[in-house]
Amino acid sequence: MFDLITGHATHIPQRPMLPLVISTTLQGLLIATVVAVPLLFMTEHAPQLPTMMAFVAAPPPPPPPPPPPPAAARQRESTTAKAVPTTGSQPIPVAAPPRIEPETVPNVDDGVPGGVEGGVPGGIVGGIVGGLPSEVAPPPPGPEPPPPPRRPLRVGGKIDTPKLLHRVEPAYPDLAVQSRLQGLVILEAVVDEQGRVSSATVLRSVHPLLDREALAAVRQWRYRPLQLNGIPVTFVLTVTLSFSLQSTEAS
């Protein structure tokens, strides 16, 4: 630029082309080597993809041919037997008989051929000797039902009260004495066949303290067994106990 301003031009000598071509060629080979070597290394160590195998299944066998159509039904014979109507075991006549003959009724006194002696009129030939019984025999009687349990007899009136063999007096609780509890306790006692009091209930109460002592005492009583026609029976009687602050009485 300065040469153009000043008017003096300087010529630059030209370099030879051979060194430039060689340098360019070497640079290209170097770049190719740098790029190609890694690609070859990666190609050798790359994982191999499995080979896809295709299996072709054989086609299914063709379906069996349909069965042949059924053969035509055989034609029936032109001559067929006609059914003869029957009533019971005798056939019904189709054509009118040439003549009517009177019906013969066997004499019962003479018997029926094939019958047996002692048969009955209208019976079956060769049936049971003596015929069927006219009446069915009644079934045998079953066992007799057990007699109903006897209810305890209540003494009094015509039935005398059995003798009392053992008597226990009721206790008078101290709490009842301090509370001045007194009065009549009426009980109903059931005596078994041995003369023992099996149960007792309160018919008239004074106080639970006195009722409890009255029941405890009467349950220990013993009577002479009551007999009815020589058989011991259970009986019921009424017992009255009197609780008094002066004395304890019982009847």
Coordinates of C-alpha atoms in Angstrom, one line a residue:
M1 CA 0.0 0.0 0.0
F2 CA 2.7 2.4 0.9
D3 CA 4.5 1.5 -2.4
L4 CA 1.4 2.6 -4.3
I5 CA 1.4 5.9 -2.5
T6 CA 5.0 6.5 -3.0
G7 CA 5.0 5.2 -6.6
H8 CA 7.7 2.6 -6.0
A9 CA 6.4 -1.0 -6.5
T10 CA 8.2 -4.0 -5.0
H11 CA 7.8 -7.4 -6.5
I12 CA 7.6 -10.4 -4.0
P13 CA 9.4 -13.4 -5.4
Q14 CA 7.1 -16.5 -5.9
R15 CA 7.8 -19.6 -3.9
P16 CA 7.9 -23.0 -5.6
M17 CA 4.6 -25.1 -5.6
L18 CA 6.0 -28.5 -4.8
P19 CA 6.6 -27.9 -1.1
L20 CA 3.1 -26.6 -0.7
V21 CA 1.5 -29.6 -2.4
I22 CA 3.6 -32.0 -0.2
S23 CA 2.7 -30.1 2.9
T24 CA -1.0 -30.1 2.1
T25 CA -0.9 -33.9 1.3
L26 CA 0.8 -34.6 4.6
Q27 CA -1.7 -32.6 6.5
G28 CA -4.6 -34.4 4.8
L29 CA -3.0 -37.8 5.6
L30 CA -2.5 -36.8 9.3
I31 CA -6.1 -35.7 9.6
A32 CA -7.4 -38.8 7.9
T33 CA -5.2 -40.9 10.3
V34 CA -6.5 -39.1 13.4
V35 CA -10.2 -39.5 12.3
A36 CA -10.0 -43.1 10.8
V37 CA -8.1 -44.8 13.6
P38 CA -10.7 -44.2 16.3
L39 CA -13.4 -45.2 13.9
L40 CA -11.7 -48.5 13.2
F41 CA -11.2 -49.1 17.0
M42 CA -14.8 -48.4 17.8
T43 CA -16.0 -50.6 14.9
E44 CA -13.9 -53.6 16.1
H45 CA -15.3 -53.3 19.7
A46 CA -18.8 -52.5 18.9
P47 CA -21.4 -55.2 20.2
Q48 CA -22.7 -57.5 17.6
L49 CA -26.4 -57.5 17.1
P50 CA -28.0 -61.0 17.3
T51 CA -29.1 -62.4 14.1
M52 CA -32.8 -62.5 13.8
M53 CA -34.1 -65.9 12.7
A54 CA -37.6 -66.3 11.4
F55 CA -39.4 -69.6 11.8
V56 CA -42.1 -70.3 9.3
A57 CA -44.8 -72.7 10.7
A58 CA -46.1 -75.3 8.4
P59 CA -49.7 -74.7 7.4
P60 CA -52.3 -76.8 9.2
P61 CA -53.7 -79.8 7.5
P62 CA -56.9 -79.4 5.6
P63 CA -60.1 -80.3 7.5
P64 CA -61.5 -83.8 6.8
P65 CA -64.2 -84.0 4.2
P66 CA -67.8 -83.9 5.5
P67 CA -69.5 -87.2 6.0
P68 CA -71.7 -88.5 3.2
P69 CA -75.4 -87.7 3.5
P70 CA -77.4 -90.5 5.1
A71 CA -78.8 -93.1 2.8
A72 CA -82.4 -92.8 1.9
A73 CA -84.8 -94.7 4.1
R74 CA -85.8 -98.0 2.7
Q75 CA -89.3 -98.1 1.4
R76 CA -91.7 -100.1 3.4
E77 CA -93.2 -103.1 2.0
S78 CA -96.4 -102.6 0.2
T79 CA -98.1 -105.3 2.2
T80 CA -98.3 -104.3 5.9
A81 CA -100.2 -106.1 8.6
K82 CA -103.2 -104.2 10.0
A83 CA -103.5 -103.9 13.7
V84 CA -106.5 -105.6 15.2
P85 CA -108.1 -103.7 18.1
T86 CA -108.4 -105.7 21.3
T87 CA -110.2 -105.3 24.6
G88 CA -108.2 -106.8 27.4
S89 CA -106.9 -110.2 26.1
Q90 CA -109.6 -110.9 23.6
P91 CA -109.5 -109.3 20.1
I92 CA -112.5 -107.3 18.9
P93 CA -114.2 -109.0 16.0
V94 CA -114.1 -106.9 12.8
A95 CA -116.6 -108.8 10.8
A96 CA -120.1 -109.8 11.9
P97 CA -120.4 -113.5 12.9
P98 CA -122.4 -115.7 10.6
R99 CA -124.8 -116.7 13.4
I100 CA -125.4 -115.8 17.0
E101 CA -125.0 -118.6 19.6
P102 CA -126.2 -118.4 23.1
E103 CA -123.5 -117.8 25.7
T104 CA -122.9 -120.7 28.0
V105 CA -122.4 -119.9 31.7
P106 CA -120.6 -122.6 33.7
N107 CA -122.5 -124.0 36.7
V108 CA -120.9 -123.0 39.9
D109 CA -122.0 -126.2 41.6
D110 CA -120.2 -128.2 38.9
G111 CA -117.0 -126.3 39.3
V112 CA -114.7 -124.8 36.7
P113 CA -112.1 -126.8 34.9
G114 CA -108.8 -126.2 36.5
G115 CA -110.3 -125.0 39.8
V116 CA -109.6 -126.4 43.2
E117 CA -111.9 -127.6 45.9
G118 CA -112.9 -124.9 48.4
G119 CA -112.6 -122.0 45.9
V120 CA -115.0 -119.1 45.8
P121 CA -117.3 -118.1 42.9
G122 CA -115.6 -115.6 40.6
G123 CA -112.1 -116.6 41.8
I124 CA -109.0 -117.1 39.7
V125 CA -108.4 -120.6 38.4
G126 CA -105.5 -122.1 40.3
G127 CA -105.7 -119.4 43.0
I128 CA -105.5 -119.7 46.8
V129 CA -107.2 -122.6 48.4
G130 CA -110.1 -121.3 50.5
G131 CA -110.2 -118.0 48.6
L132 CA -109.0 -114.7 49.9
P133 CA -110.1 -113.7 53.4
S134 CA -113.0 -111.4 53.4
E135 CA -111.7 -109.3 56.2
V136 CA -108.1 -108.2 57.1
A137 CA -107.0 -109.4 60.4
P138 CA -106.6 -106.6 62.9
P139 CA -103.0 -105.8 63.8
P140 CA -101.7 -107.2 67.1
P141 CA -102.2 -104.9 70.0
G142 CA -99.3 -102.7 70.9
P143 CA -97.7 -102.5 74.3
E144 CA -99.9 -101.1 77.0
P145 CA -99.1 -97.4 77.8
P146 CA -97.5 -96.8 81.1
P147 CA -99.9 -95.8 83.8
P148 CA -100.1 -92.0 84.4
P149 CA -98.1 -90.8 87.4
R150 CA -100.2 -90.6 90.5
R151 CA -100.6 -87.2 91.9
P152 CA -99.9 -86.8 95.6
L153 CA -103.0 -87.4 97.8
R154 CA -104.0 -84.6 100.0
V155 CA -104.7 -85.8 103.6
G156 CA -107.8 -84.8 105.4
G157 CA -111.4 -86.0 105.5
K158 CA -111.5 -89.7 104.9
I159 CA -107.7 -89.9 104.6
D160 CA -106.1 -89.5 108.1
T161 CA -102.8 -87.7 108.5
P162 CA -100.0 -90.2 109.0
K163 CA -98.2 -90.1 112.4
L164 CA -95.3 -87.8 112.7
L165 CA -92.3 -89.9 113.7
H166 CA -89.5 -87.2 113.8
R167 CA -90.0 -83.5 114.4
V168 CA -87.5 -80.6 114.4
E169 CA -88.5 -77.3 116.0
P170 CA -87.6 -74.2 114.1
A171 CA -85.0 -71.8 115.4
Y172 CA -85.9 -68.3 116.4
P173 CA -83.3 -66.0 115.0
D174 CA -81.8 -63.4 117.4
L175 CA -82.4 -60.7 114.8
A176 CA -86.0 -61.6 114.6
V177 CA -86.3 -61.5 118.4
Q178 CA -84.7 -58.1 118.5
S179 CA -86.9 -56.9 115.7
R180 CA -89.9 -58.4 117.6
L181 CA -91.0 -60.4 114.6
Q182 CA -93.8 -62.9 115.3
G183 CA -96.7 -64.6 113.6
L184 CA -97.9 -67.8 111.9
V185 CA -96.1 -69.3 108.9
I186 CA -98.2 -71.7 106.9
L187 CA -96.4 -74.3 104.7
E188 CA -97.4 -77.0 102.2
A189 CA -95.2 -80.1 102.5
V190 CA -95.0 -83.0 100.0
V191 CA -94.1 -86.3 101.7
D192 CA -92.8 -89.2 99.5
E193 CA -93.5 -93.0 99.8
Q194 CA -90.8 -93.4 102.4
G195 CA -92.3 -90.7 104.7
R196 CA -89.7 -88.0 104.0
V197 CA -90.6 -84.4 103.2
S198 CA -89.4 -84.0 99.6
S199 CA -90.4 -80.4 99.2
A200 CA -92.1 -77.5 101.0
T201 CA -93.4 -74.2 100.0
V202 CA -94.6 -71.1 101.9
L203 CA -98.4 -70.4 101.7
R204 CA -98.4 -67.6 104.2
S205 CA -95.3 -65.6 105.0
V206 CA -94.4 -63.5 108.1
H207 CA -90.9 -62.5 107.3
P208 CA -88.1 -64.0 105.2
L209 CA -86.1 -64.7 108.4
L210 CA -88.9 -66.7 109.9
D211 CA -89.9 -68.4 106.6
R212 CA -86.4 -69.7 106.1
E213 CA -86.2 -71.2 109.6
A214 CA -89.7 -72.8 109.2
L215 CA -88.7 -74.4 105.8
A216 CA -85.4 -75.7 107.2
A217 CA -87.2 -77.3 110.2
V218 CA -90.1 -79.0 108.2
R219 CA -87.8 -80.5 105.6
Q220 CA -86.3 -82.6 108.4
W221 CA -89.6 -84.1 109.6
R222 CA -90.4 -87.8 109.1
Y223 CA -93.8 -89.3 108.8
R224 CA -95.1 -92.9 108.7
P225 CA -95.6 -93.8 105.0
L226 CA -99.2 -93.5 103.8
Q227 CA -100.5 -96.7 102.2
L228 CA -103.4 -96.9 99.8
N229 CA -104.6 -100.5 99.2
G230 CA -101.3 -101.7 100.6
I231 CA -99.2 -99.5 98.2
P232 CA -97.2 -96.6 99.6
V233 CA -98.2 -93.3 98.0
T234 CA -97.1 -89.7 98.1
F235 CA -99.3 -87.2 100.1
V236 CA -99.5 -83.5 100.7
L237 CA -100.4 -81.8 104.0
T238 CA -100.4 -78.3 105.4
V239 CA -98.2 -77.4 108.3
T240 CA -98.6 -74.3 110.5
L241 CA -95.8 -72.9 112.6
S242 CA -96.3 -70.2 115.2
F243 CA -93.5 -67.9 116.1
S244 CA -94.1 -66.0 119.4
L245 CA -91.8 -63.9 121.6
Q246 CA -93.0 -65.8 124.7
S247 CA -92.6 -69.3 123.2
T248 CA -92.2 -71.0 119.8
E249 CA -95.1 -73.2 119.0
A250 CA -95.7 -75.4 116.0
S251 CA -98.6 -77.6 114.9

